[in-house]
Coordinates of C-alpha atoms in Angstrom, one line a residue:
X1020 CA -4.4 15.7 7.7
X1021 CA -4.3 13.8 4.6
X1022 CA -2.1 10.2 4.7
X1023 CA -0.8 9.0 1.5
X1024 CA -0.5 5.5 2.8
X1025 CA 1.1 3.7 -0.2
X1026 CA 3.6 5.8 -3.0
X1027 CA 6.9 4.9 -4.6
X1028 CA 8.5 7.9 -4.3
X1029 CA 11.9 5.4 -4.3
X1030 CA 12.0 5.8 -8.3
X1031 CA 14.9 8.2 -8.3
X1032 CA 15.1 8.3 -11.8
X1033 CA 11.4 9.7 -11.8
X1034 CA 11.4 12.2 -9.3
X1035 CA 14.3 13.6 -9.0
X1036 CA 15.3 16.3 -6.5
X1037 CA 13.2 14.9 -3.4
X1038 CA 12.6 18.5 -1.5
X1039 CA 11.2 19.8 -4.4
X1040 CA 9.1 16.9 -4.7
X1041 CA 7.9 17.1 -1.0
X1042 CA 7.1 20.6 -0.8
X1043 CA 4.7 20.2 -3.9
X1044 CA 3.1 17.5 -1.7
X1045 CA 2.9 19.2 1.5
X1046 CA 1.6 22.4 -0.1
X1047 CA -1.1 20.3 -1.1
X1048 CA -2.2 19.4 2.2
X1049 CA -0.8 15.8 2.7
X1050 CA 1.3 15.3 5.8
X1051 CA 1.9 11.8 5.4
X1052 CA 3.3 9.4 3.2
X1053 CA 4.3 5.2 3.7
X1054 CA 7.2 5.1 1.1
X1055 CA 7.3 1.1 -0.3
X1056 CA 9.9 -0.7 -1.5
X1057 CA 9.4 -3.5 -3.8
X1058 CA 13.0 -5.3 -3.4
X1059 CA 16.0 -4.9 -0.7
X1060 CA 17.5 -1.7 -3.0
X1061 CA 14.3 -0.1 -3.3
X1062 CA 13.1 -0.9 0.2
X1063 CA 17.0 0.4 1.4
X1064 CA 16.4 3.9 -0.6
X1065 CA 12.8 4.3 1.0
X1066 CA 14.7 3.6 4.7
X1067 CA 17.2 6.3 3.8
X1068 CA 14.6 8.9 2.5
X1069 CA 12.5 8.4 5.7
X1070 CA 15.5 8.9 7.8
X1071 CA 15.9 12.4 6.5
X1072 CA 12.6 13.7 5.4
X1073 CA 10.5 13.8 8.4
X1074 CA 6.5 12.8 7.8
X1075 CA 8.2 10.2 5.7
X1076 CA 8.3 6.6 6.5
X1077 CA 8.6 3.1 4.6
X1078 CA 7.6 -0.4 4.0
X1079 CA 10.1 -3.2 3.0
X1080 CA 9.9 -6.4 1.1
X1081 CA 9.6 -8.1 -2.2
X1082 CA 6.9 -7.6 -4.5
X1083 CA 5.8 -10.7 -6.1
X1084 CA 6.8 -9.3 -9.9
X1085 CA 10.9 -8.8 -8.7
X1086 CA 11.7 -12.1 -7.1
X1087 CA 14.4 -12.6 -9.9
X1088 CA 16.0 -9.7 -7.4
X1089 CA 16.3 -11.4 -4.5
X1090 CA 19.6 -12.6 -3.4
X1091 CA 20.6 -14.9 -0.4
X1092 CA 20.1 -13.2 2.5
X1093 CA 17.5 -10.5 1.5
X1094 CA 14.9 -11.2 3.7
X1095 CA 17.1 -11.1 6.9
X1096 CA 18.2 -7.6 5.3
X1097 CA 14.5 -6.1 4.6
X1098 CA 13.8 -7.4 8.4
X1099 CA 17.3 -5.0 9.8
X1100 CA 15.7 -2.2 7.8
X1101 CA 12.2 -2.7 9.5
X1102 CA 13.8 -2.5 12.8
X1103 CA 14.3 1.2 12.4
X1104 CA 12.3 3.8 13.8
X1105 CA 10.3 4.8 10.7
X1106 CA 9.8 1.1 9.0
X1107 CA 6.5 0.8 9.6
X1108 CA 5.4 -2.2 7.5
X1109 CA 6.3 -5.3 5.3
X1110 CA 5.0 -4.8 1.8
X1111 CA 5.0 -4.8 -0.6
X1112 CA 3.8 -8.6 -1.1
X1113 CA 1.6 -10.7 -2.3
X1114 CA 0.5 -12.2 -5.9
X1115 CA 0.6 -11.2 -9.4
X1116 CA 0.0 -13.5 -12.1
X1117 CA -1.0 -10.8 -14.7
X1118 CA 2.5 -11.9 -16.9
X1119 CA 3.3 -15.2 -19.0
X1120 CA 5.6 -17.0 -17.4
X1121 CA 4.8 -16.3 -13.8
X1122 CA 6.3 -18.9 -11.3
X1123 CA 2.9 -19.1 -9.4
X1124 CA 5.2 -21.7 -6.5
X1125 CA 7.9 -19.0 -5.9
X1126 CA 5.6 -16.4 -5.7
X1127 CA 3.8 -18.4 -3.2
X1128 CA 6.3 -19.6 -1.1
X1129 CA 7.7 -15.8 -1.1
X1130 CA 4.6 -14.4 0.1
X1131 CA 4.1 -17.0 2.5
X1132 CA 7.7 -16.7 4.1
X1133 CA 7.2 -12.7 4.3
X1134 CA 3.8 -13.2 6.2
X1135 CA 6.0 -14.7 8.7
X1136 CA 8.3 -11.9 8.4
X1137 CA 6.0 -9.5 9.5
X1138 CA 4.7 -11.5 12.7
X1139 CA 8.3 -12.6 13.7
X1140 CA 8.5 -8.3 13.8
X1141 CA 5.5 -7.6 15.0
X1142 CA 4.6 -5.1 11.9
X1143 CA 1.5 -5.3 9.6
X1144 CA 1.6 -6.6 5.7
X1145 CA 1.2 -4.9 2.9
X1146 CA -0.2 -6.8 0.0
X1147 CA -0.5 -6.5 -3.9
X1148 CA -2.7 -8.9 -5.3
X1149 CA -3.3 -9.2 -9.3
X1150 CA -5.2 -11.7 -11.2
X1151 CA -5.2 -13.7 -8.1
X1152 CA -7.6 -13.7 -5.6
X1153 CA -8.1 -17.0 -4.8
X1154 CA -4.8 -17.9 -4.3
X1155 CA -4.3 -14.7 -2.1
X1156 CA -7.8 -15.1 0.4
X1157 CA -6.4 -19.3 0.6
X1158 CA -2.9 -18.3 1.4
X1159 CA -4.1 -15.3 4.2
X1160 CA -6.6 -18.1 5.1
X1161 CA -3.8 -20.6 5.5
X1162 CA -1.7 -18.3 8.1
X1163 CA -4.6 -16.9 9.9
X1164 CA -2.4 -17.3 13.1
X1165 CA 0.7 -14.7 11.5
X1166 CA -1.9 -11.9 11.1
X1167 CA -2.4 -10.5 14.5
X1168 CA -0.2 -7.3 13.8
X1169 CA -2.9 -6.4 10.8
X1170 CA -2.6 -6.2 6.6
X1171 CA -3.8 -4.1 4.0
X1172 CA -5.4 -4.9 0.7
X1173 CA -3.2 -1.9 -1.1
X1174 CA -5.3 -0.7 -4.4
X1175 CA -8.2 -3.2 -4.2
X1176 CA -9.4 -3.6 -7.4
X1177 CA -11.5 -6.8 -6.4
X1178 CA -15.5 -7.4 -5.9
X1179 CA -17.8 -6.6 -3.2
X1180 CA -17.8 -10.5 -2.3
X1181 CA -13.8 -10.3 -2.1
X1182 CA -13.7 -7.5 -0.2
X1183 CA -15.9 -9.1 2.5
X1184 CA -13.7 -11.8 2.4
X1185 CA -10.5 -9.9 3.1
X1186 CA -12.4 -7.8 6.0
X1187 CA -13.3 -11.0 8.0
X1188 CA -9.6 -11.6 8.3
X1189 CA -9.3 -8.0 9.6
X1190 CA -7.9 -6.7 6.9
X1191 CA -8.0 -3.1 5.9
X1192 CA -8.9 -2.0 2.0
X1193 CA -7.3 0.6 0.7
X1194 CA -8.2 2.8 -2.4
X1195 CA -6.1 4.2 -5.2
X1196 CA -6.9 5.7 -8.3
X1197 CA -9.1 3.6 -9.7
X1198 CA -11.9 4.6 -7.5
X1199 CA -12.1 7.4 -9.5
X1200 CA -12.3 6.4 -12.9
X1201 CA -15.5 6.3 -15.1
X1202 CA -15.6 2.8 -15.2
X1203 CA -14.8 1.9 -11.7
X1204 CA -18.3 0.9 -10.9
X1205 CA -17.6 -2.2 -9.2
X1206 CA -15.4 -0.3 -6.9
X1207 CA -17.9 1.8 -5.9
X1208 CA -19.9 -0.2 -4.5
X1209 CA -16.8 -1.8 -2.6
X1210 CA -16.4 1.7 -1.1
X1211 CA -19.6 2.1 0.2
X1212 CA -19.8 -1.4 2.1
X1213 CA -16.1 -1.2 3.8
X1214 CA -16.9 -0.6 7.4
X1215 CA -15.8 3.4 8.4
X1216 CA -12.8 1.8 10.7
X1217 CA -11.1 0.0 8.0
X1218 CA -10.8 2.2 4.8
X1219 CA -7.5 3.4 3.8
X1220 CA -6.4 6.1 0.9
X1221 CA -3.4 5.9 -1.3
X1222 CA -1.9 6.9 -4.8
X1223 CA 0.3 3.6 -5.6
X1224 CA 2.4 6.7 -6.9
X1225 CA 3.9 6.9 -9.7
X1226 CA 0.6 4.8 -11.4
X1227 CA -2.6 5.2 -11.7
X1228 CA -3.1 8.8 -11.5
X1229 CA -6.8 9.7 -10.4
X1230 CA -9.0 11.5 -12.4
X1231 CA -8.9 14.4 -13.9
X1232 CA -5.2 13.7 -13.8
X1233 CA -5.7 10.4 -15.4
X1234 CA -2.8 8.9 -17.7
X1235 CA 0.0 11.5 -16.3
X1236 CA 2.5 10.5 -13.6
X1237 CA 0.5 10.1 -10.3
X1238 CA 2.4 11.8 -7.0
X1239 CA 1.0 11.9 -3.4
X1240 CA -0.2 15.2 -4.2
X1241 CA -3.3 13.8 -5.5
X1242 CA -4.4 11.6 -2.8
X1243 CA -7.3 14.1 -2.1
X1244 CA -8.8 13.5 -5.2
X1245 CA -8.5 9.8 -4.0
X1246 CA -10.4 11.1 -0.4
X1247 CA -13.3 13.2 -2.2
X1248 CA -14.7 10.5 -4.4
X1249 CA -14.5 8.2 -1.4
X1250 CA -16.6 10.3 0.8
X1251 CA -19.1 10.9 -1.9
X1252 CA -19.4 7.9 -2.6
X1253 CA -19.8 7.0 1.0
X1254 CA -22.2 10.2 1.3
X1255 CA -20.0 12.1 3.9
X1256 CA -18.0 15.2 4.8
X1257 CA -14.4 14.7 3.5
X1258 CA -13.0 16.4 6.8
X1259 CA -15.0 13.5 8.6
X1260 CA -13.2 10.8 6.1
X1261 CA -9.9 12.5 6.1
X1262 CA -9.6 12.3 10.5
X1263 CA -10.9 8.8 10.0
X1264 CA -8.6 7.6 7.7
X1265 CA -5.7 9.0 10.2
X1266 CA -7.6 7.1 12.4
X1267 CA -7.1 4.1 10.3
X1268 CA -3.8 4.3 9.3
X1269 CA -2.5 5.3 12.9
X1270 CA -4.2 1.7 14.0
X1271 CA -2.6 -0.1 11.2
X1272 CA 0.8 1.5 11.3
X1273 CA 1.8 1.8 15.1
X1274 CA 4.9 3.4 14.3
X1275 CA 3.2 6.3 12.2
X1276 CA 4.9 9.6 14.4
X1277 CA 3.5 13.1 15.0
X1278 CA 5.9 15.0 12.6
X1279 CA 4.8 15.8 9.1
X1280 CA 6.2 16.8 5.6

């Protein structure tokens, strides 16, 4: 069974009519997908989606880009979310100081203060990192002790070295997209070193589509394009990769059930 585990599929406007938009992903083979919010009214929608699409679950918590969202009270509301059955994750957190005028401190402290989230619950992170790795390994560094329940590097984008950084804090990588562009030699050789226990596969739906669907808007329907260039890549079977990714993503996300799209 294919796992989609990272997709927005929380941008209403984009999508539309959410059966439709399921049935085109279960036809094409995914089973499935860990729906992320990136504020408390994206993370709510993905919570009510889960509830009544089964295969369907959802992560909750601020990205580092929407912190001009967050109101008084937030976090306490992502963590009542992630008390349901299907929440099966903080994220989407992290870094991102790709913009002008990023408020590097706020960031910080947010990303710090949602690491504690997700031990205080007993979930794993999810994190976005852009245009900051150092900050990112020093701040995972600094709260060693709040990652016992596990984190994912969502769409790692980094090197080699960075990779093996993030893996010695028993972090899973997870691949989107831009392991199958052209250009994406650096990431292959990230996806040929990441130990077989601790690769993930995602879409980061609606963006980065995969090639040869490259510049269109991405769904988890093309997560197995995502799978095949791992595994040759990594030189083996993709029905090998795709149970050991299930695998994967069953170890990082507990609270992953049997039912399917």
């Amino acid at each position: 069974m294919l796992i989609d585990t990272h997709a927005h599929l929380n941008y209403a406007d984009l999508y539309g009519d959410t059966d439709a938009l399921l049935r085109e992903i279960r036809a094409a083979g995914v089973g499935i997908v860990v729906n992320v919010g990136w504020n408390y009214h994206s993370s709510a929608l993905a919570a009510r989606q889960a509830a009544e699409h089964g295969g369907l679950y959802f992560a909750a918590g601020f990205h580092p880009s929407n912190l001009a969202d967050y109101a008084e009270g937030d976090l306490e509301r992502i963590a009542a979310l992630l008390r349901e059955r299907k929440g099966v994750a903080v994220g989407e957190i992290g870094l991102d100081y790709h913009y002008e005028g990023t408020d590097e401190a706020a960031q910080k402290r947010a990303f710090a203060a949602q690491l504690e989230l997700s031990d205080a619950l007993g979930l794993p992170f999810i994190v976005h990192s852009r245009d900051a790795a150092a900050d990112t390994l020093r701040i995972l560094r600094d709260n060693r002790a709040k990652l016992s329940h596990g984190g994912v590097m969502h769409c790692f984008s980094g090197s080699p070295e960075t990779a093996k950084e993030y893996l010695r804090l028993g972090l899973y990588i997870s691949f989107a997209g831009p392991v199958t562009f052209k250009n994406a030699r650096r990431l292959d050789e990230v996806a040929k070193i990441v130990p077989a226990d601790r690769i993930l596969a995602e879409t980061d739906s609606p963006y980065l589509a995969p090639e040869p669907f490259r510049g269109t808007r991405n769904t988890p329907k093309n997560v197995k394009k995502i799978y095949e260039k791992l595994a040759a890549l990594r030189g083996e079977e993709p029905a090998a990769l795709e149970e050991q990714i299930e695998r994967n993503a069953r170890a990082l996300f507990p609270k992953l059930g049997e039912e399917t799209l």
